[in-house]
Coordinates of C-alpha atoms and ligand atoms in Angstrom, one line a residue:
M1 CA 181.3 204.6 63.7
T2 CA 183.9 202.3 65.2
T3 CA 185.5 203.9 67.8
P4 CA 189.0 204.5 67.5
M5 CA 191.7 202.8 69.2
R6 CA 193.1 205.4 71.6
C7 CA 196.8 205.9 72.7
D8 CA 199.0 207.7 74.5
I9 CA 202.5 206.9 74.8
L10 CA 205.1 208.9 77.4
T11 CA 208.5 208.8 76.2
L12 CA 211.9 210.9 76.5
F13 CA 212.1 210.6 72.8
P14 CA 208.6 211.7 71.3
D15 CA 210.4 212.0 67.6
M16 CA 211.2 208.1 67.4
I17 CA 207.3 207.6 67.6
L18 CA 205.9 210.7 65.5
A19 CA 208.3 209.3 62.6
T20 CA 206.8 206.3 62.2
L21 CA 203.1 207.4 63.2
G22 CA 203.9 209.7 59.9
H23 CA 203.9 207.1 57.4
S24 CA 201.8 204.4 55.9
M25 CA 198.8 202.7 57.6
L26 CA 199.3 204.4 60.8
K27 CA 199.2 207.6 59.3
R28 CA 196.1 206.5 57.0
A29 CA 194.1 205.0 60.4
Q30 CA 194.8 208.4 62.2
E31 CA 193.6 210.3 59.1
K32 CA 190.3 208.2 59.1
G33 CA 189.6 208.8 62.7
L34 CA 190.4 204.9 63.6
L35 CA 193.9 205.6 65.5
E36 CA 194.3 208.6 68.4
V37 CA 197.9 208.5 69.4
R38 CA 199.1 211.4 71.8
V39 CA 202.7 211.4 72.4
R40 CA 204.1 213.1 75.3
N41 CA 207.5 214.2 76.8
V42 CA 208.2 212.7 80.2
R43 CA 210.9 215.5 80.3
E44 CA 207.9 217.9 80.7
F45 CA 207.4 216.3 83.8
A46 CA 210.9 216.1 85.5
E47 CA 210.7 218.7 88.4
S48 CA 214.3 219.9 88.5
R49 CA 215.2 223.1 86.7
H50 CA 217.2 221.1 84.1
L51 CA 214.5 218.3 83.3
V52 CA 216.4 215.2 84.5
A53 CA 214.6 212.5 84.1
D54 CA 216.8 209.8 84.7
D55 CA 219.5 209.1 86.9
V56 CA 222.5 207.0 88.3
P57 CA 221.6 203.6 89.9
Y58 CA 221.3 203.1 93.6
G59 CA 224.3 200.4 94.5
G60 CA 226.3 201.5 91.3
G61 CA 226.8 200.1 88.0
A62 CA 226.5 201.3 84.2
G63 CA 223.7 202.9 82.8
M64 CA 220.9 205.1 83.9
V65 CA 217.9 204.5 85.5
M66 CA 214.6 206.3 84.3
K67 CA 213.3 208.2 87.2
A68 CA 209.7 207.2 88.7
E69 CA 208.4 210.5 89.8
P70 CA 208.2 212.1 86.2
L71 CA 206.4 209.2 85.2
F72 CA 203.9 209.3 88.3
R73 CA 203.2 212.9 87.3
A74 CA 202.9 212.5 83.5
V75 CA 200.1 209.5 84.5
E76 CA 198.6 211.8 86.7
S77 CA 198.2 214.7 84.5
L78 CA 196.4 212.1 82.0
R79 CA 194.4 210.9 84.8
R80 CA 193.0 214.8 85.5
E81 CA 192.9 215.6 81.4
Y82 CA 190.7 212.6 80.6
Q83 CA 188.4 212.8 83.8
E84 CA 187.4 216.0 82.4
T85 CA 186.1 214.7 79.1
G86 CA 183.7 211.8 80.4
P87 CA 183.9 208.7 82.4
G88 CA 184.8 206.2 79.2
D89 CA 188.3 207.7 79.6
E90 CA 190.0 204.9 81.8
L91 CA 193.5 204.5 81.3
R92 CA 195.1 200.5 80.8
L93 CA 198.7 201.4 81.8
L94 CA 201.1 199.0 79.4
L95 CA 204.7 199.0 80.3
P96 CA 206.8 197.7 77.5
S97 CA 209.7 195.4 79.1
P98 CA 211.4 192.0 78.3
Q99 CA 210.0 190.6 81.6
G100 CA 206.5 191.3 80.4
R101 CA 203.4 189.0 79.4
P102 CA 204.3 188.1 75.7
F103 CA 202.4 190.3 73.1
T104 CA 200.8 188.0 70.6
Q105 CA 198.3 188.1 67.8
R106 CA 195.5 187.4 70.5
V107 CA 196.5 190.1 72.8
A108 CA 197.3 192.7 69.3
D109 CA 193.1 191.5 68.9
E110 CA 192.4 192.7 72.8
F111 CA 194.2 195.9 72.4
S112 CA 192.2 196.5 69.0
R113 CA 189.0 196.5 70.9
E114 CA 190.2 198.2 74.0
R115 CA 187.6 201.2 74.8
R116 CA 190.1 202.0 77.4
R117 CA 193.0 204.6 76.5
L118 CA 196.2 202.5 76.1
V119 CA 198.9 204.0 78.1
F120 CA 202.5 202.9 76.9
L121 CA 205.3 204.2 79.3
C122 CA 208.3 203.7 77.7
G123 CA 211.3 203.1 79.6
H124 CA 214.9 203.6 78.4
Y125 CA 218.5 203.2 79.1
E126 CA 219.0 200.3 81.6
G127 CA 215.5 200.2 83.2
V128 CA 213.0 202.1 85.0
D129 CA 212.6 202.8 88.7
E130 CA 211.3 199.7 90.4
R131 CA 208.4 202.2 92.3
V132 CA 206.7 202.8 89.1
R133 CA 205.7 199.1 89.0
V134 CA 205.0 199.1 92.5
G135 CA 203.1 202.5 92.5
L136 CA 201.0 202.3 89.2
R137 CA 201.1 198.5 88.7
P138 CA 201.0 198.4 84.5
E139 CA 200.9 195.7 82.7
E140 CA 204.5 194.4 81.6
I141 CA 204.3 193.3 77.7
S142 CA 207.0 191.8 76.3
I143 CA 207.5 191.6 72.6
G144 CA 210.1 189.2 72.0
D145 CA 213.0 187.4 74.4
Y146 CA 215.7 190.0 73.5
V147 CA 216.6 193.2 75.1
L148 CA 215.9 196.6 73.4
T149 CA 217.3 200.1 74.3
G150 CA 213.6 201.4 75.1
G151 CA 210.0 200.8 75.1
E152 CA 209.4 202.8 71.7
L153 CA 210.1 200.4 69.0
P154 CA 207.9 197.9 71.1
A155 CA 205.3 200.4 71.5
L156 CA 205.1 200.9 68.3
V157 CA 205.0 197.3 67.2
M158 CA 202.0 196.7 69.2
I159 CA 200.1 199.8 68.2
D160 CA 200.8 198.7 64.7
A161 CA 200.0 194.8 65.1
A162 CA 196.5 196.1 66.6
V163 CA 195.5 199.0 64.4
R164 CA 195.6 196.7 61.5
L165 CA 192.9 194.6 63.1
I166 CA 190.5 197.1 63.3
P167 CA 187.7 197.2 60.6
G168 CA 188.5 199.6 57.8
V169 CA 192.1 200.3 58.6
L170 CA 193.2 198.1 55.7
G171 CA 190.9 199.0 52.8
D172 CA 189.5 195.6 52.8
P173 CA 187.5 194.9 56.0
E174 CA 188.0 191.1 55.4
S175 CA 191.7 191.0 54.9
A176 CA 193.1 191.0 58.3
Q177 CA 191.1 188.0 59.4
H178 CA 192.4 185.9 56.4
E179 CA 195.7 186.3 57.6
S180 CA 198.4 184.4 59.4
F181 CA 197.8 183.6 63.1
I182 CA 194.0 184.9 63.3
D183 CA 193.3 181.0 62.6
A184 CA 196.5 179.9 63.7
L185 CA 198.0 179.4 60.1
L186 CA 200.9 180.9 58.2
D187 CA 199.9 183.0 55.2
Y188 CA 199.9 181.4 51.6
P189 CA 202.2 182.8 49.2
Q190 CA 201.4 185.9 47.1
Y191 CA 202.2 187.3 43.6
T192 CA 201.6 190.2 41.9
R193 CA 202.4 191.1 38.2
P194 CA 204.0 190.3 36.1
A195 CA 202.7 186.8 35.6
E196 CA 206.6 185.7 35.1
V197 CA 210.1 187.0 36.4
C198 CA 213.3 185.8 35.5
G199 CA 211.6 182.6 34.8
L200 CA 209.4 182.3 37.8
T201 CA 206.0 181.9 37.0
V202 CA 202.5 182.4 38.9
P203 CA 200.9 179.3 39.9
E204 CA 198.4 178.5 37.1
V205 CA 195.5 178.3 39.6
L206 CA 195.6 182.0 40.4
R207 CA 194.9 182.9 37.1
S208 CA 192.0 180.7 36.2
G209 CA 189.5 182.9 37.8
N210 CA 188.3 179.3 39.5
H211 CA 187.3 180.9 42.8
D212 CA 186.6 177.8 45.0
A213 CA 189.9 176.0 43.0
I214 CA 192.0 179.6 44.4
R215 CA 190.6 179.3 47.9
R216 CA 191.4 175.4 48.2
W217 CA 194.9 176.4 46.8
R218 CA 195.3 179.1 49.5
R219 CA 194.1 176.9 52.2
K220 CA 196.3 174.1 51.0
E221 CA 199.6 176.4 50.6
A222 CA 199.0 177.8 54.1
L223 CA 198.5 174.5 55.8
R224 CA 202.0 173.5 53.8
S225 CA 203.7 176.5 55.0
T226 CA 202.7 175.7 58.6
Y227 CA 203.5 172.2 58.3
L228 CA 206.8 173.0 57.0
K229 CA 207.9 176.3 58.7
R230 CA 205.9 176.2 62.2
P231 CA 204.6 172.4 62.8
D232 CA 203.8 173.4 66.1
L233 CA 200.8 175.6 65.5
L234 CA 199.1 172.5 63.7
R235 CA 199.5 170.2 67.1
D236 CA 196.5 170.0 69.3
R237 CA 194.1 171.3 66.6
A238 CA 191.0 170.0 65.4
F239 CA 191.0 169.7 61.2
N240 CA 187.9 169.6 59.1
E241 CA 187.6 167.0 56.5
E242 CA 188.9 169.3 53.6
D243 CA 192.1 170.1 55.7
R244 CA 192.8 166.6 56.8
Q245 CA 192.7 165.6 53.1
L246 CA 195.0 168.7 52.1
L247 CA 197.2 168.2 54.9
D248 CA 197.7 164.0 54.1
D249 CA 198.2 165.2 50.4
I250 CA 201.0 167.7 51.8
T251 CA 202.7 165.2 54.0
R252 CA 203.1 162.7 50.9
E253 CA 204.3 165.5 48.4
E254 CA 206.8 166.4 51.1
S255 CA 208.1 163.1 52.0
R256 CA 208.4 162.7 47.9
E257 CA 210.4 165.8 47.9
A258 CA 212.6 165.0 50.8
P259 CA 216.3 165.4 49.3
V260 CA 218.0 161.9 49.2
K261 CA 220.6 160.9 51.1
C262 CA 223.6 159.1 49.5
T263 CA 225.5 157.2 52.2
E264 CA 227.6 155.0 49.6
E265 CA 231.4 156.1 49.2
G266 CA 232.1 157.9 45.9
Ligands
ADE301 N1 212.3 196.9 76.5 C1 213.4 196.6 76.0 N2 212.9 195.2 75.2 C2 211.9 194.7 75.4 C3 211.2 193.8 75.0 N3 212.0 192.8 74.2 N4 209.8 193.7 74.9 C4 209.1 194.8 75.1 N5 209.9 196.2 75.8 C5 211.1 196.1 75.9

């Protein structure tokens, strides 16, 4: 039995997380016992009577900053709770942040195999009190070079990318492995019924039943897609003989199909 990926999400907006966890693959993964997610409202760990978890920034400026103590208390409470259930319940603290280490397929794979609990500290508004970084030393992780309004969507993105790599989540245990980026190629095109849509047909080879021809076609189209859209992924890569031949064919085909530039007037 595969051990589930175990996540705790500390957030001021639990409903943002719960709404997404209740659907599709994330829901199925939980039902199959392959994913456990517990969502905690950080506000419950606020001290004041009004459960204030954010405040104005020292030095002035716009927006609100998430307070440090409620997050400290929330993490402390998780530590206390999980210590009771066994020594394997260590926490891996993660702080979604645009300043973090980039989240890639490699990190998703790492998360999918993680035995520790993944604890996502979701900041909101203008950021999180710096003492959260100093006091808890979480790993900062960024899902891209843009700024979102909080850590909830990044936490869900990371969980989604990781959970689908757990054997059994996608139904076909092989399907995740065949896909984009695992071996640093983009996907080959996929088709489903009907065989013709608005005059657009499915490549004949996919209906041929010839498994080797289908495998070769898919490999070629994955290479073509990568060559055209993300040539950087092909750089510094060792190719086997088949891939080299397929790439030769692709470069020839693509240069033939390049649009003709007309330089003459009229
Ligand atoms: N919080 C706000 N923006 C973010 C980003 N790009 N990645 C991770 N966490 C974030």
